[in-house]
Structure formats: structure tokens, C-alpha cells
Tab-separated table of C-alpha atoms and ligand atoms in Angstrom:
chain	number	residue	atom	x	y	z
N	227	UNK	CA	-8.666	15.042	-16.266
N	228	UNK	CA	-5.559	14.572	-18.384
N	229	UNK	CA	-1.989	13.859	-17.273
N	230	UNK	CA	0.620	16.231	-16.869
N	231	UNK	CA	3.842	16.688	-15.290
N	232	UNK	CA	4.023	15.282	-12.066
N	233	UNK	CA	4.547	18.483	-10.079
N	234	UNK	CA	1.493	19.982	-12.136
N	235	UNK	CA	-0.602	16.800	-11.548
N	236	UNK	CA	0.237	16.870	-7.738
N	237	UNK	CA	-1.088	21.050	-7.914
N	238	UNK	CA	-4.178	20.910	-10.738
N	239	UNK	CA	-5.371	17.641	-9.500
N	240	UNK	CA	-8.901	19.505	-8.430
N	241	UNK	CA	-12.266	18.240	-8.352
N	242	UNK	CA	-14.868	20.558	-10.479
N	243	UNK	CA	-15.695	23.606	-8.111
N	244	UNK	CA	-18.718	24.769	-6.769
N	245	UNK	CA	-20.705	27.864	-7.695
N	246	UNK	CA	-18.679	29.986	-4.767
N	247	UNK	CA	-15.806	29.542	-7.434
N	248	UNK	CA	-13.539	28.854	-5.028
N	249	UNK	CA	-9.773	28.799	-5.808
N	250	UNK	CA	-8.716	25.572	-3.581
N	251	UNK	CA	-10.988	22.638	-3.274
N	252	UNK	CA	-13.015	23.468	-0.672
N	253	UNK	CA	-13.710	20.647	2.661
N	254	UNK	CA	-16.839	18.566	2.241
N	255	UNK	CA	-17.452	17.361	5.943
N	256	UNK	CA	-20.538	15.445	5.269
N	257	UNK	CA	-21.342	11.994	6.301
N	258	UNK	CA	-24.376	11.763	3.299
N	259	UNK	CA	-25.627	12.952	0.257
N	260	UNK	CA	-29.230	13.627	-1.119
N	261	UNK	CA	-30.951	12.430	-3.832
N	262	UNK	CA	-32.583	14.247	-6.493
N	263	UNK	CA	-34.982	11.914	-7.019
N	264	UNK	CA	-36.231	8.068	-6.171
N	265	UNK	CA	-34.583	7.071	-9.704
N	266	UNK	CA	-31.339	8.971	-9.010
N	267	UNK	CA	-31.337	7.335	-5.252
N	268	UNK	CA	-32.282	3.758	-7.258
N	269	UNK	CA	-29.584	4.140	-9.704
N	270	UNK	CA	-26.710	5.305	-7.625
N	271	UNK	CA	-27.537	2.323	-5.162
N	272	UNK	CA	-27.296	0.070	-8.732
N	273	UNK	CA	-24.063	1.644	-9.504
N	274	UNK	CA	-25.549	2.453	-12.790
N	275	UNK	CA	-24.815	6.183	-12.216
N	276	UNK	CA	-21.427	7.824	-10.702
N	277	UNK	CA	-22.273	10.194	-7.836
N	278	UNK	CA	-22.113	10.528	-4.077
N	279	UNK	CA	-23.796	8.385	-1.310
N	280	UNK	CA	-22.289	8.252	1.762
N	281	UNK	CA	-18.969	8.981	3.119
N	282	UNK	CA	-17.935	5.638	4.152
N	283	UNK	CA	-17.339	4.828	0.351
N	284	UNK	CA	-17.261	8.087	-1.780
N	285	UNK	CA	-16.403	11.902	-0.768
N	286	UNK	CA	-15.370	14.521	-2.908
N	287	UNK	CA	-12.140	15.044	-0.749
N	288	UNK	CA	-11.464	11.801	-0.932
N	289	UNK	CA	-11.712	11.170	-4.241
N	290	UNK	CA	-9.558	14.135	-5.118
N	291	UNK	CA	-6.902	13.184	-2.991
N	292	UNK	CA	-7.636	9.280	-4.487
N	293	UNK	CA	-7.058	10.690	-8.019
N	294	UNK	CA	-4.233	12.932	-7.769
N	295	UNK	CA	-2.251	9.695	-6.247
N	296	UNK	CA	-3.460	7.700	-9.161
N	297	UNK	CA	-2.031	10.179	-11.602
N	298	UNK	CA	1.228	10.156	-9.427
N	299	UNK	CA	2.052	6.353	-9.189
N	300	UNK	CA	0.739	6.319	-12.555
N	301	UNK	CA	-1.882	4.048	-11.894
N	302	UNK	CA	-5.730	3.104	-12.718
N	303	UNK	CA	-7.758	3.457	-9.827
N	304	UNK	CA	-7.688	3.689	-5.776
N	305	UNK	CA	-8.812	3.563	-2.236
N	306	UNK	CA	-7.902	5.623	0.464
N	307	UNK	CA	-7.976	4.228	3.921
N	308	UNK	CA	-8.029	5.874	7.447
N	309	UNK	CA	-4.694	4.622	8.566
N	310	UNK	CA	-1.391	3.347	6.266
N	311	UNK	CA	-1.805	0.460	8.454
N	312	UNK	CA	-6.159	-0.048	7.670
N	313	UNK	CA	-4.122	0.295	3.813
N	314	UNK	CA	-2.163	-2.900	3.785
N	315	UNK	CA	-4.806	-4.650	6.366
N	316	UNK	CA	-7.593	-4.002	3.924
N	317	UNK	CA	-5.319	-4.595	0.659
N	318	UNK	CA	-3.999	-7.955	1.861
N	319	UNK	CA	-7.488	-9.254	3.706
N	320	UNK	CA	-9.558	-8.347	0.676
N	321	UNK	CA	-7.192	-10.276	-1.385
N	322	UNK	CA	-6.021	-13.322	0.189
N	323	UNK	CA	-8.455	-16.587	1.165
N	324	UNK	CA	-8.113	-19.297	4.119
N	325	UNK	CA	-5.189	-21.573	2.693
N	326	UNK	CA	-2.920	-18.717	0.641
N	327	UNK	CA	0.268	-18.325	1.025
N	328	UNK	CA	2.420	-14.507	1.123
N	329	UNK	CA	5.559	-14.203	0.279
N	330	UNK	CA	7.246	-10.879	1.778
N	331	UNK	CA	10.490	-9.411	2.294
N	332	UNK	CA	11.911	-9.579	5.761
N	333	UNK	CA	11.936	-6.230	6.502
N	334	UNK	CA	8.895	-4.882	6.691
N	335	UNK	CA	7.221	-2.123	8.641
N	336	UNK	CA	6.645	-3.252	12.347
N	337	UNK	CA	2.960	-3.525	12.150
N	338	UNK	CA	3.163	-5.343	8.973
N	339	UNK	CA	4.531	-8.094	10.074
N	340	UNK	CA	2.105	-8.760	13.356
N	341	UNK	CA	-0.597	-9.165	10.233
N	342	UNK	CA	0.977	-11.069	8.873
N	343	UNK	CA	2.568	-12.812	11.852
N	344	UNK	CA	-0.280	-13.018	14.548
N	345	UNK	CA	-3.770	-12.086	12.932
N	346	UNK	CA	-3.203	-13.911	9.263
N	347	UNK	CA	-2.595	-17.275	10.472
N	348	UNK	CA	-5.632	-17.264	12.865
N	349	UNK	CA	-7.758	-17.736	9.436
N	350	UNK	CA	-5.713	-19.992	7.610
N	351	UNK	CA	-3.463	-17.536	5.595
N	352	UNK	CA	0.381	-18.470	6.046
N	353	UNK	CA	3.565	-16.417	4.899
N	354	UNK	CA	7.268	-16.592	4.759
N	355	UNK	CA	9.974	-14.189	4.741
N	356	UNK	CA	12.784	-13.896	2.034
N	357	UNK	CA	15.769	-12.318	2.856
N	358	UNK	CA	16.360	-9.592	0.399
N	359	UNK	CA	20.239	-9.750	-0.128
N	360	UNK	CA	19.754	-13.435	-1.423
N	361	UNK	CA	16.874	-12.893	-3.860
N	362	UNK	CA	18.248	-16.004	-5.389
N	363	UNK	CA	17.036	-18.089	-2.668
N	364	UNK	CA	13.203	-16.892	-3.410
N	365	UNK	CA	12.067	-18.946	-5.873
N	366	UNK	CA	12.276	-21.917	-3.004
N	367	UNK	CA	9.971	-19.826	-1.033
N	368	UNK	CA	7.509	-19.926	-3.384
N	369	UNK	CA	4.873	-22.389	-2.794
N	370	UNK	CA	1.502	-23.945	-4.909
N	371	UNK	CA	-0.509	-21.304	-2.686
N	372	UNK	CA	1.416	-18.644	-2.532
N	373	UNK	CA	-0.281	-16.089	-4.522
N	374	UNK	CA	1.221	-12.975	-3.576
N	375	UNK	CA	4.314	-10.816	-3.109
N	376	UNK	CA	4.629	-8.041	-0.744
N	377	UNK	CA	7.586	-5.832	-0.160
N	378	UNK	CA	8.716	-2.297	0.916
N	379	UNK	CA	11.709	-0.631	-0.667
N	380	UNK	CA	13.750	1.229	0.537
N	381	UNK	CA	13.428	-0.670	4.088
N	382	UNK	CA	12.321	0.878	7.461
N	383	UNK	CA	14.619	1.405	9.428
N	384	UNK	CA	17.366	-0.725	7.659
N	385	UNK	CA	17.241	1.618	4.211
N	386	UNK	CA	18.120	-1.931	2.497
N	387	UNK	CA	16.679	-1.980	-1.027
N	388	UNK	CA	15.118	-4.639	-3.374
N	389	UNK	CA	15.833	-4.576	-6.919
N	390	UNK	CA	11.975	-3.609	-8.822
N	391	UNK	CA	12.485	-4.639	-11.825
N	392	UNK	CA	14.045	-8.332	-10.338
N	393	UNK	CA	10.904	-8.491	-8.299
N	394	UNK	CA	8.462	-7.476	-11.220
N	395	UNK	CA	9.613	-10.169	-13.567
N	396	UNK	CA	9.693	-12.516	-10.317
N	397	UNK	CA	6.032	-11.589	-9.699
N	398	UNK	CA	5.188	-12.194	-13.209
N	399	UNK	CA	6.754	-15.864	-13.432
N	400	UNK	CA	5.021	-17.181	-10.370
N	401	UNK	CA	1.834	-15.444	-11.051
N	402	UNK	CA	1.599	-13.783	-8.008
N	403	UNK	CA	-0.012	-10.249	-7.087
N	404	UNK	CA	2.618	-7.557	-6.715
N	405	UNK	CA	2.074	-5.319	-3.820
N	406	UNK	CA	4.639	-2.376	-2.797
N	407	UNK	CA	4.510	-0.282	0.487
N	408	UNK	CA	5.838	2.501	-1.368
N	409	UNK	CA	5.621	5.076	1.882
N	410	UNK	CA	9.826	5.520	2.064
N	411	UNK	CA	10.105	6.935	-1.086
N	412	UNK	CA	6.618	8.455	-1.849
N	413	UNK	CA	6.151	8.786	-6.267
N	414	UNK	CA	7.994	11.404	-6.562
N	415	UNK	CA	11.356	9.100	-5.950
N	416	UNK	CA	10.117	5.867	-6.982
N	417	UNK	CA	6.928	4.612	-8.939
N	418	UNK	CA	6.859	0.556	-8.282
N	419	UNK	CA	3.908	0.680	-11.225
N	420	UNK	CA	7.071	1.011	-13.582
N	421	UNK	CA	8.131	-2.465	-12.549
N	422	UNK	CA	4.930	-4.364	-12.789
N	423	UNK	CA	3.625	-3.579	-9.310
N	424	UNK	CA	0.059	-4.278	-8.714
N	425	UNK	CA	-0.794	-2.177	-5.760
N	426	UNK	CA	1.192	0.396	-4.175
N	427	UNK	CA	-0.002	1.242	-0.571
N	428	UNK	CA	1.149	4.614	1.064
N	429	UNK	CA	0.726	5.548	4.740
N	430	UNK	CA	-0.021	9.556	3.648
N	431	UNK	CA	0.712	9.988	7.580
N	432	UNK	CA	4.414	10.319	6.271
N	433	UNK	CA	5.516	12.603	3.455
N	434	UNK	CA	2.234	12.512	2.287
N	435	UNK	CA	1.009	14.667	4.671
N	436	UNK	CA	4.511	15.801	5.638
N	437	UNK	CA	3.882	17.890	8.532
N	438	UNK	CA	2.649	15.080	11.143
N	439	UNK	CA	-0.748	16.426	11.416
N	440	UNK	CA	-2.861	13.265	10.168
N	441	UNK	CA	-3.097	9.321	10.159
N	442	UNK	CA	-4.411	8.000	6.731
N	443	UNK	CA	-3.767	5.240	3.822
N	444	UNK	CA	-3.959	4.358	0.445
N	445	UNK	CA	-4.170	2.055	-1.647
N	446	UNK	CA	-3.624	2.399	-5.749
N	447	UNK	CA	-2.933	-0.014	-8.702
N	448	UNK	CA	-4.591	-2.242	-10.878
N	449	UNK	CA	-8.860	-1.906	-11.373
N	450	UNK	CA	-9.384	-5.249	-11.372
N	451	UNK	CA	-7.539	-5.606	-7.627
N	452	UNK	CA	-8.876	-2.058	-6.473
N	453	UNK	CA	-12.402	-3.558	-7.043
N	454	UNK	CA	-12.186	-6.124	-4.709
N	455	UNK	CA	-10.496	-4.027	-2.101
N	456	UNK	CA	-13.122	-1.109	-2.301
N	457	UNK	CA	-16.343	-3.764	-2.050
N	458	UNK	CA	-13.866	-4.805	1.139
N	459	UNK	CA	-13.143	-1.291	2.638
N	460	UNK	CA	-17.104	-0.554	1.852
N	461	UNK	CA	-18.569	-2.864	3.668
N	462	UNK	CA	-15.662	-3.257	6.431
N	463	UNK	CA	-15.503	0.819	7.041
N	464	UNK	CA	-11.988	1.840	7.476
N	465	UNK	CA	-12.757	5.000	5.439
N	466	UNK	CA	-10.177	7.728	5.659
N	467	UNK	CA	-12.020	11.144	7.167
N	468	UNK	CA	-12.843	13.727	4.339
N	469	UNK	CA	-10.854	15.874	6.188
N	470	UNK	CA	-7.758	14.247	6.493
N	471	UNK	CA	-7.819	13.715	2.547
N	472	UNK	CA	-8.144	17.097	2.127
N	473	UNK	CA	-5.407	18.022	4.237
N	474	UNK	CA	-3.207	15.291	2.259
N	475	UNK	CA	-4.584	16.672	-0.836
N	476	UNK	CA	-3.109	20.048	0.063
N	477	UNK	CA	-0.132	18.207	0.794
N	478	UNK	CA	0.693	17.092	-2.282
N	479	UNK	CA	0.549	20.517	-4.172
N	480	UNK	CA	3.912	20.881	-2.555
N	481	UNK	CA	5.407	16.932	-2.420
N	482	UNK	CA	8.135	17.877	-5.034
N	483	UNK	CA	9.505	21.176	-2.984
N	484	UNK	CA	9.379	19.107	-0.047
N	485	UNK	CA	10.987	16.170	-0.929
N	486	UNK	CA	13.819	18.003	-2.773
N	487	UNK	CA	14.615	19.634	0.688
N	488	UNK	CA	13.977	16.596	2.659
N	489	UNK	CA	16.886	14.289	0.246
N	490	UNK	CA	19.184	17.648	0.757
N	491	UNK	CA	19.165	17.750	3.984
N	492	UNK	CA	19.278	14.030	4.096
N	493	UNK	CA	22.491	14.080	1.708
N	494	UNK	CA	24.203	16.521	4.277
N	495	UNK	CA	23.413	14.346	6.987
N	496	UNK	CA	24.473	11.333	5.568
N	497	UNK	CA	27.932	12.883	4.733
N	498	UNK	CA	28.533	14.653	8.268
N	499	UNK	CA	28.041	11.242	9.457
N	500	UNK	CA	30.317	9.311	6.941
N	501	UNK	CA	33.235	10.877	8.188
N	502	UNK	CA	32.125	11.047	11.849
N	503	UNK	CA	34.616	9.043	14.033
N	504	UNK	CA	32.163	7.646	16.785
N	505	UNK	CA	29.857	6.241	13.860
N	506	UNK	CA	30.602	2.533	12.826
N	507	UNK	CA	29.253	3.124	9.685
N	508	UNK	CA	26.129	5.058	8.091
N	509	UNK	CA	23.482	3.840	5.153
N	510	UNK	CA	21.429	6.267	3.208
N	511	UNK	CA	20.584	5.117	-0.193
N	512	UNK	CA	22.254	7.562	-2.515
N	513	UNK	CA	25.953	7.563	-0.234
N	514	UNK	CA	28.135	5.795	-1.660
N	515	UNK	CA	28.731	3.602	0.920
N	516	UNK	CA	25.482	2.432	0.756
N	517	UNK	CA	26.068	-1.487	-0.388
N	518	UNK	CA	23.222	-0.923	-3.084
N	519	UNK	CA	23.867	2.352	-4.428
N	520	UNK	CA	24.179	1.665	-7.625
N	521	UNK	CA	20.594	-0.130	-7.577
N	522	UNK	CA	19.208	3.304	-5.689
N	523	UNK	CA	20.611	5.432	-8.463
N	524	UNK	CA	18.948	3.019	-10.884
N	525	UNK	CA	15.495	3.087	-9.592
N	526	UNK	CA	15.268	6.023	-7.099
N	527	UNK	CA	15.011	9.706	-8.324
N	528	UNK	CA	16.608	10.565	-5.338
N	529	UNK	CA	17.548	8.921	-1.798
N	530	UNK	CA	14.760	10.021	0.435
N	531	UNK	CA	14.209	11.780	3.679
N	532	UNK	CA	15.482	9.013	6.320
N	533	UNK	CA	18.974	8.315	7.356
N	534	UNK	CA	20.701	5.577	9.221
N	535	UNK	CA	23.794	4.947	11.603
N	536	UNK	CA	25.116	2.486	13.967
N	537	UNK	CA	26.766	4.402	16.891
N	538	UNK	CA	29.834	3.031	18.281
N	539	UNK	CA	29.228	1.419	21.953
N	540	UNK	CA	25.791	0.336	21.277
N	541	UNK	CA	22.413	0.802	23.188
N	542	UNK	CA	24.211	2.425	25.894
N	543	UNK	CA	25.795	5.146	23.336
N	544	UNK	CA	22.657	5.617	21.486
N	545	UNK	CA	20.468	6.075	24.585
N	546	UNK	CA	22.718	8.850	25.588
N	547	UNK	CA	23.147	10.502	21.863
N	548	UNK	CA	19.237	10.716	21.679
N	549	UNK	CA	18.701	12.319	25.096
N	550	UNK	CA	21.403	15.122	24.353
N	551	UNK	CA	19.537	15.541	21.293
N	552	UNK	CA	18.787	19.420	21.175
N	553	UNK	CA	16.256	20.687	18.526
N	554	UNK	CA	15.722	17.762	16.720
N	555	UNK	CA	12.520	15.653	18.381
N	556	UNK	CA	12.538	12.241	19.861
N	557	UNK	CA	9.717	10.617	18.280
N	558	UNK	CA	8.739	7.570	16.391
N	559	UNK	CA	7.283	9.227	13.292
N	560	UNK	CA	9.019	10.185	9.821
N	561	UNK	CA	8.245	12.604	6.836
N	562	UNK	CA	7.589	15.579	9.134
N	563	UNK	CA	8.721	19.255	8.295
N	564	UNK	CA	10.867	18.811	11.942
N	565	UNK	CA	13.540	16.238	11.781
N	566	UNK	CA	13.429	13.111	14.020
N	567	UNK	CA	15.759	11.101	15.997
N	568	UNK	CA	14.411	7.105	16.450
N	569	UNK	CA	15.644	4.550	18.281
N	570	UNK	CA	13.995	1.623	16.636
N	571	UNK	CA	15.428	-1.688	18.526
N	572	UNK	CA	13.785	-0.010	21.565
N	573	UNK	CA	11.161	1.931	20.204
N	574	UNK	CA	9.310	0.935	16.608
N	575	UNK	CA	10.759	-2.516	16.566
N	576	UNK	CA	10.780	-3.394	19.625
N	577	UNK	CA	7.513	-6.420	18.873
N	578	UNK	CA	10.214	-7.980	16.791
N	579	UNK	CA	11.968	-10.739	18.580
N	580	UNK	CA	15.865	-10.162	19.174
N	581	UNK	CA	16.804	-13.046	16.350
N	582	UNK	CA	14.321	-10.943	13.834
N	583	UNK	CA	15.878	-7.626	14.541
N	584	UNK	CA	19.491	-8.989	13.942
N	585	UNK	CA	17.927	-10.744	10.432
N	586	UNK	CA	17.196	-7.184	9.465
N	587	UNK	CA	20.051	-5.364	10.359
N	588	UNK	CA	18.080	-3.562	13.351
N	589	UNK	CA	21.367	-3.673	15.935
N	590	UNK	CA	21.452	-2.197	19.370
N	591	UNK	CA	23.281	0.840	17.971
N	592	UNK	CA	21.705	1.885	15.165
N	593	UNK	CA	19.923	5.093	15.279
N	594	UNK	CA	17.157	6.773	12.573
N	595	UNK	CA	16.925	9.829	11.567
N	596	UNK	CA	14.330	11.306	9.690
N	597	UNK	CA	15.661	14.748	8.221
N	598	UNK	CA	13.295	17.788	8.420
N	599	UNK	CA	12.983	20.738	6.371
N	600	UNK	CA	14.721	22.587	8.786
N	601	UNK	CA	18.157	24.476	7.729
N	602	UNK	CA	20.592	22.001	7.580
N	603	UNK	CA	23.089	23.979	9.566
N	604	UNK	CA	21.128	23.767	12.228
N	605	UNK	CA	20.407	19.974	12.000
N	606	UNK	CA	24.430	19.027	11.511
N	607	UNK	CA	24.731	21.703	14.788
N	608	UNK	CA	22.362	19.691	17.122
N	609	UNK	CA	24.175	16.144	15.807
N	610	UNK	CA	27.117	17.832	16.141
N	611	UNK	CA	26.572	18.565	19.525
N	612	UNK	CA	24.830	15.576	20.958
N	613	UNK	CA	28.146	13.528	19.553
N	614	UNK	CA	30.389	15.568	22.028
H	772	PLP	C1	4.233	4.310	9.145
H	772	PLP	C2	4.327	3.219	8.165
H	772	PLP	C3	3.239	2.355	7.955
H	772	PLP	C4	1.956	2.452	8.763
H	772	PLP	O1	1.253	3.614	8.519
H	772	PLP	P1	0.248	4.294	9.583
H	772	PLP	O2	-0.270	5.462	8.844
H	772	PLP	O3	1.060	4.646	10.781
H	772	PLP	O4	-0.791	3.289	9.898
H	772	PLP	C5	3.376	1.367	7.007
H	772	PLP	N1	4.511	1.220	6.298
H	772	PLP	C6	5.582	2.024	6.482
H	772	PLP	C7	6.801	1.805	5.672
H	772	PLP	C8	5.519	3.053	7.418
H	772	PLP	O5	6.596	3.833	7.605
């Protein structure tokens, strides 16, 4: 399949039809596949032929939604996971041995950092946290066994960015593998591969999918890294359902439209807020407020679908903004086709210990919003409203 523009890729990504000459890649729920033959079964099993086996490993949904992401990022090969969290899990455990060492930025994803926090060092494999507005400080971090570098740009919920390009040639001169959770910006706005990145990990749950339907992962980058993580992810199972990938397959044909509306709306947000007089102040990565905004403009197409603020009087202020919320829904997810109202010191970050919230700008204040695809009149109507 060749490569073409990115909104064509993310449309004519197909696998080869079936004699029904079907129009949209049809669902293949099947948990196996049959042989032709002893020699074909032999073969396949020796890896000596492409083709089908079993579900756990290879799908024709899968793959199609596997490949189109590929062509996206810009990358070699893949593996698509049932869960963005089974993604890093599987990425980072097939990867790392008793006795290495991970270097990540500070603010990371919740989940991410109970991995790497709680499970990692209960078989040996240690990590440390740079703080991402003193890059500077890094190279002390770095350690004889650190052999990898994980970080997630722009930051959840914090919207704090990390310069790409700094981190690629960091990653280079310290030899370590260069993994990005790339979910905030999805490849439309961002593609880490530019920059050196090894791996880029998505949870598709988010934009991916982009109407909160479905829960799945994956994993792209480099062969020689995807190899290892596929022997991992087929023999450890956290397959993504064939049905799921085709729903995030679907998905993409319309990623571009979708994201477009989701930074709009985003934009309008972020500037109703700016000049809101019970908001201490309000981050979004292409406002130019936003401490880093020259960076964003420099390696973002655009600023994204999430927007943050820090209400004035606190937890008590932002408990009662959310519950006059109207329209918009109070829920912990992001990338969905309704907008979303978070409160993440109570809610998605609420495992983090008060010192680590306050390390990553997570105050008692600050509220999230993910912005819809609703009209934006009627989104800057419900803020509107809950301020009064
Ligand atoms: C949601 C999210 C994840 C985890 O993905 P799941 O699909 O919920 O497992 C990881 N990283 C980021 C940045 C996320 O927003």
C-alpha cells in the first residue's frame, strides 16, 4: 500500500476485500483461521508464510487499523493492544529487564505512573522523574542503567509541553529508547517519529475512537522494538478485540474533520476563559498565554481538543462550577464527540500523592475540559452559565 496524504491514508487505508466486494472493510469476528493444508498450517506456525492464525496475534481488523496508524505516525510497524493502558504496560515490560532504569517526565498519565511506581519496582526495574521545565537538570538523571525515556506531550491534565526535538537528540546521546504517549495530540497534530521517537503508544479510547464507544491501544515505531513487543503481547494476550479495531479503523476515516472541530472549539473555549474574571488563569497550548506557545506552534499542527483553568476559590469553587454544569458531561474521559468537564485532583489524579499533584501543576482549582464537537455556542452558553 503506498503513502499518501494523511487524510487519504487515514480513509484508503483498507485491507484487500472479499468477493462480496464490499465498499467498507467488513468485521471479521473470528477467534481462528483454517488451514489449507498441513504445509500451509506448518509454515504459518514457522512464520515462513504471512497469513492468519488466531486472533490473539493477527486479525484482519486489526491489522488494518495497525497499518493505517503506521502510515499516520509515519512509522514501520505496530501492535495494537486492548487497552491504551495494556499499550504502555506491554511496550515498557517487553522492553525493560530486572536492574533497568526509566527515565520519564513527571507528568504522566495517572495509570502510568502506578507502573511505573508500584508494579515496576516489584521486579527490579527502577525510574525517576524529570521535571520538564528544567530539562537541563536531566542529564543528572540519567544513570549506567537507564535505558529508556518515556514522556507524554502535551501533558494530561497540566497541557505542559516538552520540547521533541530537545528530547530526540537527548535520547540519542544517552542511547536510550525513545517512547512517546502520543494520545493528547493524536498524528494528525504531532508525529513524535519526526523527532527520533522510537515508539509512539496511543490509547485509541480517546480521539482515536472519538466518540467514547471503545477501550483499546497501540503501539507503533521502530521493527526492531515492535518485534519484541509483539512476541510479548503474543504470548501475554492483551489483544485488542477485532471489533474494537474496526470501530477505530472507521474512526480514523474522519480524524482530520474531527480534530479540526475539536482545536476550534477548543480555541473558543480557551479565549472565553482568558478574559473570564473568576478564572486565575487558563493554559491551552496554542493561547498565547500558554508559557510554551511558541514551542506548541513549533511542533504542534494545532493545539488539541483539551483545555485547562484554575478557578478562583479552589476545590470549593470548582466542585460547585462542575455540578451547575448544564449540557456538558461530568466524566473522566476525553476525545469524545460531547464535551467534558474533569475534576482531576479529585477524580483522575486523585492516586497521586498531594506533594506529586502540586509537582505537576494539578492544584485544587484547576478544572479540564475536554471540548466536544458540539456547536460552540452552546458550549461557551453552559460555561457561561455554570460561572454565574
Ligand atoms: C487515557 C489515557 C491513557 C490510558 O488509556 P486507556 O485506553 O484508558 O487504557 C494513557 N495515556 C493518556 C495520555 C491517556 O489520556
Amino acid at each position: 500500500m503506498s503513502k499518501k496524504k494523511f487524510d487519504t491514508d487515514a480513509i484508503r487505508t483498507q485491507i484487500p476485500g472479499t468477493p462480496e466486494r464490499e465498499h467498507s472493510s467488513p468485521l471479521f469476528l473470528t477467534s481462528s483461521f483454517i488451514f489449507d493444508s498441513a504445509e500451509q498450517a506448518r509454515a504459518l506456525f514457522a512464520n515462513e508464510i504471512e497469513g492468519n492464525v488466531y486472533s490473539r496475534y493477527s486479525n484482519p481488523n486489526t491489522d488494518e487499523f495497525i497499518v493505517k496508524m503506521c502510515k499516520l505516525e509515519g512509522v514501520e510497524s505496530g501492535v495494537a493492544t486492548a487497552s491504551g493502558m495494556s499499550g504502555i504496560f506491554s511496550c515498557l515490560a517487553a522492553l525493560m529487564n530486572k536492574g533497568d532504569h526509566i527515565l520519564a517526565c513527571r507528568s504522566l498519565f495517572g495509570s502510568s505512573h502506578q507502573i511505573l511506581n508500584q508494579i515496576f519496582p516489584r521486579w527490579g526495574i527502577d525510574y525517576s522523574y524529570g521535571d520538564i521545565h528544567k530539562t537541563e537538570s536531566w542529564q543528572d538523571l540519567v544513570r549506567d542503567n537507564t535505558r529508556l525515556l518515556f514522556l507524554e506531550t502535551p501533558s494530561n491534565p497540566g497541557l505542559d509541553l516538552i520540547d521533541l526535538e530537545w528530547a530526540g537528540e537527548f535520547a540519542r546521546q544517552h542511547n536510550l529508547i525513545f517512547v512517546v504517549d502520543n494520545c493528547f495530540a493524536t498524528p494528525y497534530l504531532q508525529r513524535p517519529a519526526e523527532y527520533g521517537a522510537d515508539l509512539i503508544i496511543h490509547s485509541a479510547t480517546k480521539f482515536i475512537d472519538g466518540q467514547g464507544r471503545a477501550i483499546g491501544g497501540v503501539i507503533v515505531g521502530k521493527e526492531k522494538y515492535i518485534e519484541e513487543i509483539a512476541f510479548f503481547t503474543r504470548h501475554s494476550g492483551p489483544a485488542l478485540s477485532p471489533f474494537n479495531a474496526w470501530l477505530f479503523s472507521k474512526s480514523l476515516e474522519t480524524l482530520p474533520v474531527r480534530m479540526d472541530r475539536h482545536c476550534d472549539n477548543a480555541e473558543e473555549v480557551a479565549r472565553f476563559l482568558g478574559n473570564h474574571s473568576k478564572v486565575n488563569w487558563v493554559k491551552y497550548p496554542f493561547h498565547k498565554e500558554h508559557p510554551q506557545y511558541e514551542l506548541a506552534r513549533r511542533q504542534m499542527k494545532r493545539g488539541g481538543g483539551v483545555v485547562c483553568f484554575e478557578i478562583d476559590g479552589g476545590y470549593e469553587a470548582a466542585k460547585s462550577f462542575i455540578d451547575r454544569i448544564g449540557m456538558l458531561s461530568r466524566s473522566a474521559n476525553l476525545g469524545d464527540t460531547r464535551s467534558i468537564v474533569t475534576h482531576p485532583a479529585s477524580t483522575t489524579h486523585s492516586k497521586l500523592t498531594e506533594e506529586e499533584r502540586q509537582m505537576v501543576g494539578i492544584t485544587p482549582g484547576l478544572v479540564r475540559i475536554a471540548t466536544g464537537l458540539e456547536s460552540p455556542e452552546d458550549i461557551l452558553d453552559d460555561l457561561k452559565q455554570a460561572f454565574s
